[in-house]
Coordinates of N, CA and C in Angstrom, one line a residue:
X1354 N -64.5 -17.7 -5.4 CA -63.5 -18.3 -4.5 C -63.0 -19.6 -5.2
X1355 N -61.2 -19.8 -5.4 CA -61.1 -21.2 -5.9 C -60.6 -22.0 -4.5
X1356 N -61.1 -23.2 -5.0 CA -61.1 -24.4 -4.0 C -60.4 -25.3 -4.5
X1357 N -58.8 -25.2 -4.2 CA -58.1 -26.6 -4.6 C -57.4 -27.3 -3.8
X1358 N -57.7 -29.1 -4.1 CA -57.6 -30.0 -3.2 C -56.5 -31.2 -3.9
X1359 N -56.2 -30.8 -5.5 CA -54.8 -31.5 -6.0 C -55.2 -33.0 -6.2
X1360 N -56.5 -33.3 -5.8 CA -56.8 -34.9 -5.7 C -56.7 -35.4 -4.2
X1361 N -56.5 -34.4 -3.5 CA -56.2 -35.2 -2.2 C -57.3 -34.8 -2.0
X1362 N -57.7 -35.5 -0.7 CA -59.2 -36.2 -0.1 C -59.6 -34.8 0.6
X1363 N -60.6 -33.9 0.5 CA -61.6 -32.6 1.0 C -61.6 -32.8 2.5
X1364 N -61.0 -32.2 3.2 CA -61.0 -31.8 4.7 C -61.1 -30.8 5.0
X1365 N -61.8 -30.5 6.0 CA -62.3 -29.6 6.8 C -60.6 -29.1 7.6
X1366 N -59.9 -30.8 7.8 CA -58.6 -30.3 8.1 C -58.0 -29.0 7.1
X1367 N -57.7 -30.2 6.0 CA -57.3 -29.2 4.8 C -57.8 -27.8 4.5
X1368 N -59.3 -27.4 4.9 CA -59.7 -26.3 4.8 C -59.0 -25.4 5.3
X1369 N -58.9 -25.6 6.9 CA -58.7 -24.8 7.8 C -57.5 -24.6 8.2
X1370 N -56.7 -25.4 7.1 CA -54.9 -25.0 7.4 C -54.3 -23.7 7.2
X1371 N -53.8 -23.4 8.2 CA -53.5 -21.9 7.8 C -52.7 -21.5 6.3
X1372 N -51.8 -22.2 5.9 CA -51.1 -22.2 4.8 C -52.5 -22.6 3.3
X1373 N -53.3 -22.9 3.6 CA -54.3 -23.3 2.5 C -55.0 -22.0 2.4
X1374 N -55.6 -21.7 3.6 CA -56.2 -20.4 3.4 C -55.3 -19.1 3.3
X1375 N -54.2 -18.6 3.7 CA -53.3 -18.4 3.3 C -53.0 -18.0 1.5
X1376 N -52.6 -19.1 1.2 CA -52.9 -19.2 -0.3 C -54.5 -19.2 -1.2
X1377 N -54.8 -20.0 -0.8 CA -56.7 -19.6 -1.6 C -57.0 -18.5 -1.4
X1378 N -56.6 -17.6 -0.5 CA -56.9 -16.2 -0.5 C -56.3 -15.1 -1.2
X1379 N -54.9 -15.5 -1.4 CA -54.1 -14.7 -1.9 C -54.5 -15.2 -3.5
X1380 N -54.8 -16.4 -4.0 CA -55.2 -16.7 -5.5 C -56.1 -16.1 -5.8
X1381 N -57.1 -16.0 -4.8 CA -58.7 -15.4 -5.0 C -58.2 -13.5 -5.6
X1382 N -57.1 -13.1 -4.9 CA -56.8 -11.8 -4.8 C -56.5 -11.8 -6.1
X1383 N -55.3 -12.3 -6.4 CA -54.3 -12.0 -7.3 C -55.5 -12.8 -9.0
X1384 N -55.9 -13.5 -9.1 CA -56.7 -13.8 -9.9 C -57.6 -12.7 -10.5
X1385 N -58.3 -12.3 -9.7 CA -59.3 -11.3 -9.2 C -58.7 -9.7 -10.1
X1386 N -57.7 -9.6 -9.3 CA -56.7 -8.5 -10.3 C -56.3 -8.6 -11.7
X1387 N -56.1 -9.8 -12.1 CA -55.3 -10.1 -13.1 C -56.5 -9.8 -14.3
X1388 N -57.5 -10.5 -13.8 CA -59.3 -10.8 -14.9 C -59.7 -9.0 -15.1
X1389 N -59.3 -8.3 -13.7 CA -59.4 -6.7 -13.6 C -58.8 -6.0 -15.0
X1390 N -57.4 -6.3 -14.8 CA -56.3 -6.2 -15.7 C -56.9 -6.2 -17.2
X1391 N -57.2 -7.5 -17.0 CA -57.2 -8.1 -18.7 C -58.7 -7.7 -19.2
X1392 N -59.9 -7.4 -18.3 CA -61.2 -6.3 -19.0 C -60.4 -4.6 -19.3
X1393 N -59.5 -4.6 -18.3 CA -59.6 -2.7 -18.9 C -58.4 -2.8 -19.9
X1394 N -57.9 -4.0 -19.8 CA -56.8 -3.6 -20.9 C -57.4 -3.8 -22.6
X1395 N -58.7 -4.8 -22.3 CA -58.8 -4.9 -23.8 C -60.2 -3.3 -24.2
X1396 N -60.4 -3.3 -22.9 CA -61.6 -2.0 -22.9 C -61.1 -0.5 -23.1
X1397 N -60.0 -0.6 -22.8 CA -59.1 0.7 -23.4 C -58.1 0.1 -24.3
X1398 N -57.9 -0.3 -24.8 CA -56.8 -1.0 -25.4 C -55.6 -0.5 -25.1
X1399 N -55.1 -0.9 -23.9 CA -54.2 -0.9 -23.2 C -52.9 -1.8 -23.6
X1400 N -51.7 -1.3 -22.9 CA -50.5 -1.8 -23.5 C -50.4 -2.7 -22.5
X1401 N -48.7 -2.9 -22.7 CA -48.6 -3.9 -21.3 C -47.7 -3.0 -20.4
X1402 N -47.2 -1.5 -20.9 CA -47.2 -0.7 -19.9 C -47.9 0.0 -19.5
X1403 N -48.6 0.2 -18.1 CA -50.1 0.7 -18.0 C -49.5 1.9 -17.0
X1404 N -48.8 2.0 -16.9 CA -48.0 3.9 -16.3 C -49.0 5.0 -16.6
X1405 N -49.1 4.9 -17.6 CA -49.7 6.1 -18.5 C -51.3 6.0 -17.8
X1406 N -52.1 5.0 -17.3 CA -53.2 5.4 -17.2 C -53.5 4.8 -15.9
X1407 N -51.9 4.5 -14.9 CA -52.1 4.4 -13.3 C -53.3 4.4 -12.5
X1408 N -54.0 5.2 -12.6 CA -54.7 5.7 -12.2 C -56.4 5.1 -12.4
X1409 N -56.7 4.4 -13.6 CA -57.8 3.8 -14.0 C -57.6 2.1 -14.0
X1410 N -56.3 1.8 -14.8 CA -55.7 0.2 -14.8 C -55.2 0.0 -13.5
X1411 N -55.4 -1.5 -13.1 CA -54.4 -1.7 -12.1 C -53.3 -1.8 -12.7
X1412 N -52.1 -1.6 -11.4 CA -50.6 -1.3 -11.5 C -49.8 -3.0 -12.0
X1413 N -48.9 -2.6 -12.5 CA -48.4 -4.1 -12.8 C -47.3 -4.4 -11.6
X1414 N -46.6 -3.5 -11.0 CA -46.2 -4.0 -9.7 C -46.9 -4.2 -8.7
X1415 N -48.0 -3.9 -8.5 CA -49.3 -4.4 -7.6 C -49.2 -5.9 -8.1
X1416 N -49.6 -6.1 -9.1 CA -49.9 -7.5 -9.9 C -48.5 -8.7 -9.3
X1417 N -47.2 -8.0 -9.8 CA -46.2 -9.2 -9.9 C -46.1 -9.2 -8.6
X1418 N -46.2 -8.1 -7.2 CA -45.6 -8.2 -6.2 C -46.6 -9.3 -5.0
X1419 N -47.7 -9.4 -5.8 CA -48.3 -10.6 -5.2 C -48.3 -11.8 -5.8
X1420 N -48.1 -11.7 -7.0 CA -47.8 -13.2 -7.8 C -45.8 -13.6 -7.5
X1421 N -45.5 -12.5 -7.2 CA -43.9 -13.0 -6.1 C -44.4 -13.9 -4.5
X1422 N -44.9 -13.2 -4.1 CA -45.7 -13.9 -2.7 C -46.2 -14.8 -3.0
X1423 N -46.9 -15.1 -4.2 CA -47.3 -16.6 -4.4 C -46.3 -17.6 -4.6
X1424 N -45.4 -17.4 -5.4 CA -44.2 -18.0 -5.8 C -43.3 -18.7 -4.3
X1425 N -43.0 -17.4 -3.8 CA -42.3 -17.8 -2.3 C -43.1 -18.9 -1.2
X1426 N -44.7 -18.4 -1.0 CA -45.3 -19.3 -0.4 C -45.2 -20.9 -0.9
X1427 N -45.5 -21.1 -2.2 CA -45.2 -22.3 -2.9 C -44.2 -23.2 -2.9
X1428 N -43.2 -21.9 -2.9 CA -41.7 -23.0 -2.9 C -41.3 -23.1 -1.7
X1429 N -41.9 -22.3 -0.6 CA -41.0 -22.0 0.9 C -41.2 -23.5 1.2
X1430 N -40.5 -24.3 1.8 CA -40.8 -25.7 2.8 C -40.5 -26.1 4.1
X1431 N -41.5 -26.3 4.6 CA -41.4 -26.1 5.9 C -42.5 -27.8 6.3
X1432 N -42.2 -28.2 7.8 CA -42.7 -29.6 8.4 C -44.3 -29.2 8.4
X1433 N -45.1 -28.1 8.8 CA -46.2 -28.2 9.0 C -46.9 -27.7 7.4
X1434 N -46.4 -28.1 5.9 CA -46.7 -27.1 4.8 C -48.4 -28.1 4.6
X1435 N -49.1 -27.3 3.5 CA -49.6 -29.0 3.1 C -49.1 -29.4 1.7
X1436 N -49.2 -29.8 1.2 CA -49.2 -31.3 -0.1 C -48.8 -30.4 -0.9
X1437 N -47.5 -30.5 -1.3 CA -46.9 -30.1 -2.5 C -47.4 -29.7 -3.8
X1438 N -48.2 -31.0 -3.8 CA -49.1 -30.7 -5.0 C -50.3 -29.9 -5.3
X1439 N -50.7 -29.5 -3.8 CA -52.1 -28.6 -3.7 C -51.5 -27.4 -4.0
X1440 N -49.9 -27.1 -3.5 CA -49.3 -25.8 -3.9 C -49.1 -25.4 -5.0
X1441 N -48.3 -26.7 -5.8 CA -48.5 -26.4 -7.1 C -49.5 -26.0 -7.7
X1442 N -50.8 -27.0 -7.7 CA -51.7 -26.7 -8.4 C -52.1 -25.1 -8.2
X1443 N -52.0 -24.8 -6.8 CA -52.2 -22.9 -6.5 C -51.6 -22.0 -7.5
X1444 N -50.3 -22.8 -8.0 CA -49.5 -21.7 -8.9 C -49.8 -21.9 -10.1
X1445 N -50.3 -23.1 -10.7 CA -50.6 -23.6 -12.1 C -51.8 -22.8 -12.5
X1446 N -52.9 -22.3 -11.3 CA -54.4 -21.4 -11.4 C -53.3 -19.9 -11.7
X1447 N -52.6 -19.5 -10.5 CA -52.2 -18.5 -10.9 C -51.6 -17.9 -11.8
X1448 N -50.7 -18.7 -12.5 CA -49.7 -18.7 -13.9 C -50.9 -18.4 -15.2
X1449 N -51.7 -19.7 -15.1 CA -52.9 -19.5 -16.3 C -53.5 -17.9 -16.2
X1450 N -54.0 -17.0 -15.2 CA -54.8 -15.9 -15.4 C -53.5 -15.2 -15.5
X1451 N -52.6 -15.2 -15.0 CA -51.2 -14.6 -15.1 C -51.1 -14.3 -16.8
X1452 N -51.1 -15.0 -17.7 CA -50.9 -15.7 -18.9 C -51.9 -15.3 -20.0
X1453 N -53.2 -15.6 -19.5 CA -53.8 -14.8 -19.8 C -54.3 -13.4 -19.7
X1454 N -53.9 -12.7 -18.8 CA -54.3 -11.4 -18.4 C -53.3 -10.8 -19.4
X1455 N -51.6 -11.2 -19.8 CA -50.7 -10.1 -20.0 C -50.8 -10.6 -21.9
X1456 N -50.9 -12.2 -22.3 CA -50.8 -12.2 -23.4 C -52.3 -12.2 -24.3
X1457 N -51.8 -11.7 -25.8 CA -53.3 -11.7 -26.3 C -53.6 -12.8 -26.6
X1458 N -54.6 -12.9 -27.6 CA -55.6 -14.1 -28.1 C -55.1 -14.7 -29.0
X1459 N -54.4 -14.2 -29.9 CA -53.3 -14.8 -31.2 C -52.4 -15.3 -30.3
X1460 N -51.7 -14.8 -29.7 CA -50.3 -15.4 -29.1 C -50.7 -16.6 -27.8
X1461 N -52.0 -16.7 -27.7 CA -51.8 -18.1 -26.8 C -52.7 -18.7 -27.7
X1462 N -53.0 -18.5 -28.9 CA -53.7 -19.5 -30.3 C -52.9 -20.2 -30.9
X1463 N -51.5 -19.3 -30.6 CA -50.5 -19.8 -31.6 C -49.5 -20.9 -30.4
X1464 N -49.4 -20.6 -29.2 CA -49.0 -21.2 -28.6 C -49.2 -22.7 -28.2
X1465 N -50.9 -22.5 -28.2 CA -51.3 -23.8 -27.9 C -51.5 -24.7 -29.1
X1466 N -51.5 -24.4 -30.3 CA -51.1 -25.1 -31.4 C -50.2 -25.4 -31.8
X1467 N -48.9 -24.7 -31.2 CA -47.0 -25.0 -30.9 C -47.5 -26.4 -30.5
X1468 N -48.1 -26.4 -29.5 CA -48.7 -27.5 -28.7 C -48.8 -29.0 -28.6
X1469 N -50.0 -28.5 -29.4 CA -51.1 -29.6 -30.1 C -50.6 -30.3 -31.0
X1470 N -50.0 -29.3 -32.2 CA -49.5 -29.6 -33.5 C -48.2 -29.8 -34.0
X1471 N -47.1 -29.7 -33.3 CA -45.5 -29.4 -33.9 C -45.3 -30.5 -33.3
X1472 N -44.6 -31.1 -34.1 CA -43.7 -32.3 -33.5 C -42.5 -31.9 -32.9
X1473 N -42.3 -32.4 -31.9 CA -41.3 -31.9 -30.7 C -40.1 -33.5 -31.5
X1474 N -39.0 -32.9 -31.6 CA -37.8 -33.3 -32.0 C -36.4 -33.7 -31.1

């Protein structure tokens, strides 16, 4: 289970907000799938279209149609939401396993050395 609080102060309030659990639950889900995803894909060497083996891989519209619901929850804004930033941070966990589940190990090596290393102009 992830537990994010963005730096704001751990409440039992904060726990119990319907929009926090809400989301922590749906991260827990969609995270959970994604880690699913990225053992059978490297265990079968799997593509990034998984049609062909439906049936054993999870589906990738399964995948995006709750990483859409996370998105919408995140941005929706409403008077009773909580802390912007705790939402974000929900989508910043989600995006990372997102990221990692679909790309390989060269291409976020080379990424994050884009990064590290290139001087931005």
């Amino acid at each position: 289970m992830i537990n994010v609080t963005a730096g704001h102060p751990f409440s039992e309030e904060l726990l119990s907000h319907t929009q926090y659990k809400r989301l922590s639950g749906l991260i827990n889900k969609v995270c959970y799938k994604l880690s699913s995803y990225q053992k059978d894909k490297v265990a079968n060497n799997c593509s990034h279209n998984i049609t062909s083996y439906a049936d054993y891989c999870l589906t990738t519209p399964e995948i995006e149609a709750e990483m859409q619901e996370v998105v919408q929850l995140v941005l929706h804004n409403s008077n009773d939401d909580i802390h912007s930033d705790i939402k974000q941070t929900f989508l910043t966990i989600a995006k990372s396993f997102y990221y990692a589940a679909y790309c390989d190990h060269g291409t976020i090596n080379f990424h994050i050395a884009k990064v590290l290393f290139d001087r931005v102009v």
